[in-house]
Amino acid sequence: MTVVLLTKATRVATLLSGRKRAKWPSSSFLRRLLRNRSATFGGAVLIAAALAAVFAGAIFDADPLDMVGRPYTWPFTDRLHPLGTDMLGRDILVGLVYAARVSLAIGFAAAALSTILGVSLGVLAGYFGGWTDGLISRLTEVFQTMPPLILAVVVVTVLSPSVGSIACGIGIASWPQIARIVRAETLRLRDSEFVQAAVSVGEGHLRIVAGHILPNALPQIVVTGSILVASAILTEAALAFLGLGDPNEISWGSMIGAGREAMRTAWYMTALPGLAITAVVLSLNLLADGLNDVLNPRAGNV
Amino acid sequence: MSKPPPVAGTSRALRYLGLRCLQAVPTVIAIAVLNFFFLRLAPGDLVDTMAGEAGAATPEYMAMLRQLYGLDQPVWTQFLHYLSRLAHLDLGYSFRNSTTVLDLILSRLPNTALLMLSSLAVALVGGVALGTIGARWRGRWPDALISAISTVGFATPLFWIGLMLIVLFSVHLRWLPAGGMTDVEAGRTGLPYLLDVARHLVLPVFSLAVFYVAIYARMTRSAVLEVRDLDFVRTARAKGLAPRKVMARHVLRNALLPIVTMTGLQFGTLLSGSVVIETVFAWPGMGRLAFDAVFQRDLNLLLGVLLFSSCLVVVSNLCTDLLYSVLDPRIEVR
Amino acid sequence: MHRPFVWLPTRRSLLAAGTAGLAAAGLSRGAHAGDVAKPGGTLVVVLDPEPAGLVAGISISAPAVAVSSNIFDGLVVLDETFTPRPQLAESWETSQDGLSITFRLRKDVSWHDGKPFTSADVQYSLIEVTKKTHPRGNAVFANLTAVETPDPHTAVFRFSRPSPVVWAALEGTETQILPRHLYEGTNPIANPWTAKPVGTGAFVFKEWIRGDRIVLERNPNYWDKGCPLLDRIVFRTIRDAGSRTATLEAGEAQYGAMNPVSLADTERLRGSADLTVETRGFEGSAPMYFFDFNMRRKPFDDIRVRQAFAHALDRTALARTIWYGLAEPATGPIPSYQKAFYNPDTPQYAFDPKKAEALLDEAGLKRGPGGVRLRIDHVPCAYGDDYIRAAEFYRQALKRIGVELRVRTFDLPTYLRVIFTDYDFDTHSAWYSAYPDPQIGVQRRYWSQAIKKGTPSSNASQVADPDLDQVIEAIQVAGDPAERHALIRRFQSVAQEKLPSINLLELKFFRVYAKNLDGISFAPFGGYQSFKTVSTSV
């Protein structure tokens, strides 16, 4: 969740430097993105993980929770289980592939939830101002002052642990940051000439928001959103470590959670899903950097 | 963050301060209301927990406990009681810990503050240094190395780093303690006590700092690159100032602004980062206190901790704003 | 633990006597035979979770007992054969009709604040504390009508009916004697002394830094001369199992009470040169692990379905894979090591998936699309990850006979509500303490009167069977031990035959401690008892 702050602070730097942000780019966008090394790398890893998640069933026609081998088989010692087995004899490679599903699903669902919440509230507050802004800003503040991880823990506890409740908990805990960013962006855009022009020709609120404000705020939202996904995956792992996981699904976090008990005996059970998380989170951050470079070309040399 | 005030004199600053504190009152009340009712949605109560921990209990015993804890009252009555107690600045009693909530918080707060402030300090110093180096050698191998390391540090789960450090430094090398805040040899005071705490602080601080160093390094690097090409820096350089002086006096000083914002915001998340690290290193802090309170349904305690941390965030936001306007004269003219 | 040696003039000879006493009392003699016990020093114990209070007589929980048994004594203590031995009571006699027990108390005992210990303390503790504010005291001591105090060192318990069951609860680990002068006129639960206790025990409370440590110091005036040997005990609260293992392995703590490390780690620690994994000392709490059916839900009202499940679960494999051998397959509701009560001759259900499938077919549950005959849920108890892994084991085992199991996990308070208030489950697995007497720990699983909404560890399967009720109620009123034992044996057969719950495993709880510790107690409640005889050998 802290990750979001990074974009915000970078943005502060940008604003201070008094430069303008570029508008949502045109067709050359993809070409420029592909030319950006970190974005390409991040994107490639992410796509690979996503493919593994989608085609998990086709790659390994097995239930990842099945106990198929001798427990505590170390990686690279058994041809049948190349990455070894866990304490119950479940294949770790199969687990990692299937877990990509749940981890990515939780990551994207949580990010989507917080983005939807954050963008709608942020736009409302920034666009209408006045008491709407006051109310929403207070609400944002209330949520922001609560420690996000504890908030997520409470939500998951109230709803009892499942993939849905975990995504929900993380999403609810992380919307305030994106709301603040979008509110500030909306405030800035509302006073811009093109929005003023739209107002003067009598366009409706919805059209102005959907047609002028959102498209211009989109680069910021996309960059922040991709970092939110990364942070949600990390939070899921932390929740699983603290014992809040869905017992019927396998995720990288739950693999670490299960493996940590045997960490002293068989550290590979913790290390492998840990590496998977690091790889995906890393790729998401790189992608965000790349997007930031391409979408906000002068903003950051990050 | 609301707009920083144009600070011209002490009186204006004070007035601003008063205004902000006034604004915070409804926020704090909203937090109390939200917490009180939201937490009550979780099934089970403190008496269930205590009976569960006892292994067995009679219904009469549980009824007696509920009466003693006031849990047999209607929710609204409980809420009014809670509010009236809050109005008297009384956070209540934690039956699960057999002491007052305020005592618990005050005993844990310094520990968490020590942990977080130390990691922030380490991260700040390390991050700013690394970021400056990165910017200085932009595009060359030190830059690449630093950004690679910081990006990986940023993407690795905190608890995982902590556990791995324990395995290496406490169990195998036996250089540093595996957990806790002091050795059990009682009666240490003065310097030996401080050294003992410092020894216990190393691993948790390092684990937390790895994460924050990454943030600060990245921020410093981009901020330095940003400021470097600005007019006033060019002017300074044109005046013939030595590059090191330009860096220290003009570039870094200005690059610090976003970092101050960041630090202020992070201070607010004091509790969150510490839950996991406090769990791994058995550090007796507030994060773990709050976490356990959730699972024990110790609502008095949880409400107390959340309220307290909310107030802390409100105050730290305020301080950041003030500091910001002091640090950056341009804010006034904008 | 009663120490039979007499006072001797020099410290050295005293220690020699102490070592001899160890053997007599069934205590460990340490790994380094021939070494001399070294008095003094600090013992660091890792503990989890932090107790709610430090008087187990009031807020009883495993960690509260482990701490407070050092501060408080009971009237008696059970030896390895479950026979009561003197502690605060020097001797006792039961009347012919079984309606009264007269305890003669030690005269040389004082509270840590210097006040003398008298029969008034016993009276107050039993009547005002145990019967009123102890979670289960009210049930165990239901027939205790009064405690009379003819003189300061005699306490007479009066019963309305013979109650042999109370002997299982008079230990200091269950019923502690509290100082009347500090508690009288207050609600014991809200009494501030519960957080800074004053007892008669071998160690004196020093400080409690919440979330970090509890410190106890040697009681120099302890009545059992020569004890305690340690100067100080520090209980450290460490929440993460991995960190507890690391702390023990790094030598920063020398003793871990009650399953201090994960089961996965025990296997490696058993090969450790410095640490011992000890499973004795929990025969008194006797954790029995079982698989409940919700008897009020279909199809579990059909005995064939329950039998099929019993045949489908391989208890030997369960003990090996999930518990790493720290469990034995159970043959009934009472553990085999409680020899006085155990009945080896009860109906058994061998692992036989084919038979299980045949029984399900017979019950009309044929395999449908995808080979599934039945979709049900399962709630494992919220006492740790091991039980969740066991649930994953059941899912796997039952899948083989066409039963699809969905596991639902909760935190402790939610779990208790789901199982014991809402009864919202198809199947449930948990462990209960059998305690030294089945009347306390076992009947609550099978008696219809133990279906108590909202009460943890009661009759969750909601079995209400006249045959079970009849034998259970007969046990409660039986005064003659021989008759009572015969009834308890019959009860085990009925329980196995009716099968409202599959008795899976006798769990072996364990302690982990440094090999150079001497004087560890292996008595039935040894896992929770005082460290007064513990020392480090040189």
PDB file of N, CA and C in Angstrom, chain B residues 105-153:
ATOM      1  N   ILE B 105      -1.292   0.567  25.621  1.00  0.00           N
ATOM      2  CA  ILE B 105      -0.821   1.365  24.484  1.00  0.00           C
ATOM      3  C   ILE B 105       0.456   2.111  24.853  1.00  0.00           C
ATOM      4  N   LEU B 106       0.447   2.712  26.018  1.00  0.00           N
ATOM      5  CA  LEU B 106       1.625   3.491  26.407  1.00  0.00           C
ATOM      6  C   LEU B 106       2.854   2.609  26.597  1.00  0.00           C
ATOM      7  N   SER B 107       2.627   1.355  26.991  1.00  0.00           N
ATOM      8  CA  SER B 107       3.798   0.489  27.163  1.00  0.00           C
ATOM      9  C   SER B 107       4.332  -0.008  25.823  1.00  0.00           C
ATOM     10  N   ARG B 108       3.452  -0.079  24.813  1.00  0.00           N
ATOM     11  CA  ARG B 108       3.889  -0.606  23.520  1.00  0.00           C
ATOM     12  C   ARG B 108       4.332   0.485  22.558  1.00  0.00           C
ATOM     13  N   LEU B 109       3.755   1.677  22.719  1.00  0.00           N
ATOM     14  CA  LEU B 109       4.006   2.738  21.754  1.00  0.00           C
ATOM     15  C   LEU B 109       5.492   3.045  21.576  1.00  0.00           C
ATOM     16  N   PRO B 110       6.245   3.219  22.676  1.00  0.00           N
ATOM     17  CA  PRO B 110       7.666   3.540  22.496  1.00  0.00           C
ATOM     18  C   PRO B 110       8.398   2.460  21.705  1.00  0.00           C
ATOM     19  N   ASN B 111       8.019   1.203  21.907  1.00  0.00           N
ATOM     20  CA  ASN B 111       8.700   0.112  21.206  1.00  0.00           C
ATOM     21  C   ASN B 111       8.481   0.192  19.706  1.00  0.00           C
ATOM     22  N   THR B 112       7.211   0.406  19.329  1.00  0.00           N
ATOM     23  CA  THR B 112       6.913   0.519  17.907  1.00  0.00           C
ATOM     24  C   THR B 112       7.557   1.765  17.327  1.00  0.00           C
ATOM     25  N   ALA B 113       7.494   2.853  18.075  1.00  0.00           N
ATOM     26  CA  ALA B 113       8.078   4.101  17.593  1.00  0.00           C
ATOM     27  C   ALA B 113       9.575   3.921  17.374  1.00  0.00           C
ATOM     28  N   LEU B 114      10.225   3.267  18.324  1.00  0.00           N
ATOM     29  CA  LEU B 114      11.667   3.029  18.190  1.00  0.00           C
ATOM     30  C   LEU B 114      11.962   2.230  16.928  1.00  0.00           C
ATOM     31  N   LEU B 115      11.198   1.162  16.742  1.00  0.00           N
ATOM     32  CA  LEU B 115      11.406   0.309  15.580  1.00  0.00           C
ATOM     33  C   LEU B 115      11.192   1.088  14.288  1.00  0.00           C
ATOM     34  N   MET B 116      10.073   1.801  14.224  1.00  0.00           N
ATOM     35  CA  MET B 116       9.735   2.473  12.978  1.00  0.00           C
ATOM     36  C   MET B 116      10.659   3.657  12.702  1.00  0.00           C
ATOM     37  N   LEU B 117      10.936   4.440  13.732  1.00  0.00           N
ATOM     38  CA  LEU B 117      11.785   5.612  13.514  1.00  0.00           C
ATOM     39  C   LEU B 117      13.194   5.175  13.126  1.00  0.00           C
ATOM     40  N   SER B 118      13.684   4.124  13.764  1.00  0.00           N
ATOM     41  CA  SER B 118      15.026   3.657  13.393  1.00  0.00           C
ATOM     42  C   SER B 118      15.043   3.199  11.942  1.00  0.00           C
ATOM     43  N   SER B 119      14.008   2.436  11.552  1.00  0.00           N
ATOM     44  CA  SER B 119      14.037   1.960  10.166  1.00  0.00           C
ATOM     45  C   SER B 119      13.873   3.122   9.198  1.00  0.00           C
ATOM     46  N   LEU B 120      13.024   4.083   9.562  1.00  0.00           N
ATOM     47  CA  LEU B 120      12.865   5.235   8.681  1.00  0.00           C
ATOM     48  C   LEU B 120      14.184   5.990   8.550  1.00  0.00           C
ATOM     49  N   ALA B 121      14.876   6.145   9.683  1.00  0.00           N
ATOM     50  CA  ALA B 121      16.143   6.874   9.649  1.00  0.00           C
ATOM     51  C   ALA B 121      17.156   6.145   8.782  1.00  0.00           C
ATOM     52  N   VAL B 122      17.285   4.846   9.016  1.00  0.00           N
ATOM     53  CA  VAL B 122      18.223   4.048   8.219  1.00  0.00           C
ATOM     54  C   VAL B 122      17.854   4.137   6.741  1.00  0.00           C
ATOM     55  N   ALA B 123      16.548   4.011   6.478  1.00  0.00           N
ATOM     56  CA  ALA B 123      16.092   4.025   5.092  1.00  0.00           C
ATOM     57  C   ALA B 123      16.339   5.388   4.453  1.00  0.00           C
ATOM     58  N   LEU B 124      16.086   6.437   5.232  1.00  0.00           N
ATOM     59  CA  LEU B 124      16.290   7.787   4.707  1.00  0.00           C
ATOM     60  C   LEU B 124      17.737   8.008   4.318  1.00  0.00           C
ATOM     61  N   VAL B 125      18.615   7.742   5.265  1.00  0.00           N
ATOM     62  CA  VAL B 125      20.040   7.956   5.012  1.00  0.00           C
ATOM     63  C   VAL B 125      20.511   7.075   3.859  1.00  0.00           C
ATOM     64  N   GLY B 126      20.190   5.776   3.968  1.00  0.00           N
ATOM     65  CA  GLY B 126      20.615   4.841   2.928  1.00  0.00           C
ATOM     66  C   GLY B 126      20.006   5.192   1.587  1.00  0.00           C
ATOM     67  N   GLY B 127      18.715   5.472   1.600  1.00  0.00           N
ATOM     68  CA  GLY B 127      18.010   5.730   0.357  1.00  0.00           C
ATOM     69  C   GLY B 127      18.486   7.000  -0.334  1.00  0.00           C
ATOM     70  N   VAL B 128      18.654   8.058   0.457  1.00  0.00           N
ATOM     71  CA  VAL B 128      19.107   9.317  -0.140  1.00  0.00           C
ATOM     72  C   VAL B 128      20.516   9.150  -0.705  1.00  0.00           C
ATOM     73  N   ALA B 129      21.369   8.476   0.046  1.00  0.00           N
ATOM     74  CA  ALA B 129      22.732   8.257  -0.431  1.00  0.00           C
ATOM     75  C   ALA B 129      22.723   7.454  -1.726  1.00  0.00           C
ATOM     76  N   LEU B 130      22.026   6.337  -1.711  1.00  0.00           N
ATOM     77  CA  LEU B 130      21.995   5.476  -2.897  1.00  0.00           C
ATOM     78  C   LEU B 130      21.358   6.202  -4.082  1.00  0.00           C
ATOM     79  N   GLY B 131      20.284   6.935  -3.802  1.00  0.00           N
ATOM     80  CA  GLY B 131      19.597   7.644  -4.868  1.00  0.00           C
ATOM     81  C   GLY B 131      20.487   8.702  -5.502  1.00  0.00           C
ATOM     82  N   THR B 132      21.233   9.412  -4.655  1.00  0.00           N
ATOM     83  CA  THR B 132      22.134  10.437  -5.171  1.00  0.00           C
ATOM     84  C   THR B 132      23.227   9.814  -6.027  1.00  0.00           C
ATOM     85  N   ILE B 133      23.774   8.715  -5.523  1.00  0.00           N
ATOM     86  CA  ILE B 133      24.802   8.015  -6.296  1.00  0.00           C
ATOM     87  C   ILE B 133      24.238   7.573  -7.634  1.00  0.00           C
ATOM     88  N   GLY B 134      23.023   7.013  -7.568  1.00  0.00           N
ATOM     89  CA  GLY B 134      22.383   6.549  -8.790  1.00  0.00           C
ATOM     90  C   GLY B 134      22.223   7.673  -9.805  1.00  0.00           C
ATOM     91  N   ALA B 135      21.782   8.833  -9.311  1.00  0.00           N
ATOM     92  CA  ALA B 135      21.564   9.954 -10.206  1.00  0.00           C
ATOM     93  C   ALA B 135      22.896  10.474 -10.753  1.00  0.00           C
ATOM     94  N   ARG B 136      23.871  10.485  -9.872  1.00  0.00           N
ATOM     95  CA  ARG B 136      25.195  10.987 -10.246  1.00  0.00           C
ATOM     96  C   ARG B 136      25.786  10.147 -11.383  1.00  0.00           C
ATOM     97  N   TRP B 137      25.636   8.834 -11.278  1.00  0.00           N
ATOM     98  CA  TRP B 137      26.188   7.906 -12.287  1.00  0.00           C
ATOM     99  C   TRP B 137      25.073   7.383 -13.172  1.00  0.00           C
ATOM    100  N   ARG B 138      24.152   8.219 -13.463  1.00  0.00           N
ATOM    101  CA  ARG B 138      22.971   7.795 -14.199  1.00  0.00           C
ATOM    102  C   ARG B 138      23.327   7.003 -15.457  1.00  0.00           C
ATOM    103  N   GLY B 139      22.673   5.835 -15.566  1.00  0.00           N
ATOM    104  CA  GLY B 139      22.857   5.038 -16.772  1.00  0.00           C
ATOM    105  C   GLY B 139      24.089   4.161 -16.746  1.00  0.00           C
ATOM    106  N   ARG B 140      24.951   4.352 -15.738  1.00  0.00           N
ATOM    107  CA  ARG B 140      26.136   3.487 -15.689  1.00  0.00           C
ATOM    108  C   ARG B 140      25.939   2.397 -14.645  1.00  0.00           C
ATOM    109  N   TRP B 141      27.002   1.580 -14.461  1.00  0.00           N
ATOM    110  CA  TRP B 141      26.757   0.379 -13.663  1.00  0.00           C
ATOM    111  C   TRP B 141      26.338   0.631 -12.210  1.00  0.00           C
ATOM    112  N   PRO B 142      26.859   1.672 -11.502  1.00  0.00           N
ATOM    113  CA  PRO B 142      26.378   1.831 -10.114  1.00  0.00           C
ATOM    114  C   PRO B 142      24.875   2.097 -10.083  1.00  0.00           C
ATOM    115  N   ASP B 143      24.423   2.875 -11.044  1.00  0.00           N
ATOM    116  CA  ASP B 143      23.001   3.185 -11.135  1.00  0.00           C
ATOM    117  C   ASP B 143      22.199   1.914 -11.372  1.00  0.00           C
ATOM    118  N   ALA B 144      22.666   1.129 -12.320  1.00  0.00           N
ATOM    119  CA  ALA B 144      21.947  -0.102 -12.655  1.00  0.00           C
ATOM    120  C   ALA B 144      21.909  -1.037 -11.452  1.00  0.00           C
ATOM    121  N   LEU B 145      23.054  -1.163 -10.766  1.00  0.00           N
ATOM    122  CA  LEU B 145      23.140  -2.058  -9.617  1.00  0.00           C
ATOM    123  C   LEU B 145      22.187  -1.607  -8.516  1.00  0.00           C
ATOM    124  N   ILE B 146      22.263  -0.301  -8.212  1.00  0.00           N
ATOM    125  CA  ILE B 146      21.423   0.222  -7.138  1.00  0.00           C
ATOM    126  C   ILE B 146      19.948   0.044  -7.473  1.00  0.00           C
ATOM    127  N   SER B 147      19.596   0.347  -8.715  1.00  0.00           N
ATOM    128  CA  SER B 147      18.163   0.239  -9.002  1.00  0.00           C
ATOM    129  C   SER B 147      17.731  -1.219  -9.050  1.00  0.00           C
ATOM    130  N   ALA B 148      18.627  -2.101  -9.469  1.00  0.00           N
ATOM    131  CA  ALA B 148      18.270  -3.529  -9.452  1.00  0.00           C
ATOM    132  C   ALA B 148      18.023  -3.990  -8.015  1.00  0.00           C
ATOM    133  N   ILE B 149      18.971  -3.673  -7.131  1.00  0.00           N
ATOM    134  CA  ILE B 149      18.839  -4.133  -5.749  1.00  0.00           C
ATOM    135  C   ILE B 149      17.602  -3.533  -5.094  1.00  0.00           C
ATOM    136  N   SER B 150      17.414  -2.221  -5.324  1.00  0.00           N
ATOM    137  CA  SER B 150      16.285  -1.604  -4.635  1.00  0.00           C
ATOM    138  C   SER B 150      14.958  -2.102  -5.204  1.00  0.00           C
ATOM    139  N   THR B 151      14.918  -2.400  -6.476  1.00  0.00           N
ATOM    140  CA  THR B 151      13.661  -2.894  -7.041  1.00  0.00           C
ATOM    141  C   THR B 151      13.338  -4.276  -6.486  1.00  0.00           C
ATOM    142  N   VAL B 152      14.364  -5.098  -6.340  1.00  0.00           N
ATOM    143  CA  VAL B 152      14.112  -6.433  -5.798  1.00  0.00           C
ATOM    144  C   VAL B 152      13.709  -6.333  -4.332  1.00  0.00           C
ATOM    145  N   GLY B 153      14.396  -5.468  -3.578  1.00  0.00           N
ATOM    146  CA  GLY B 153      14.061  -5.292  -2.166  1.00  0.00           C
ATOM    147  C   GLY B 153      12.621  -4.847  -1.996  1.00  0.00           C
TER     148      GLY B 153
END
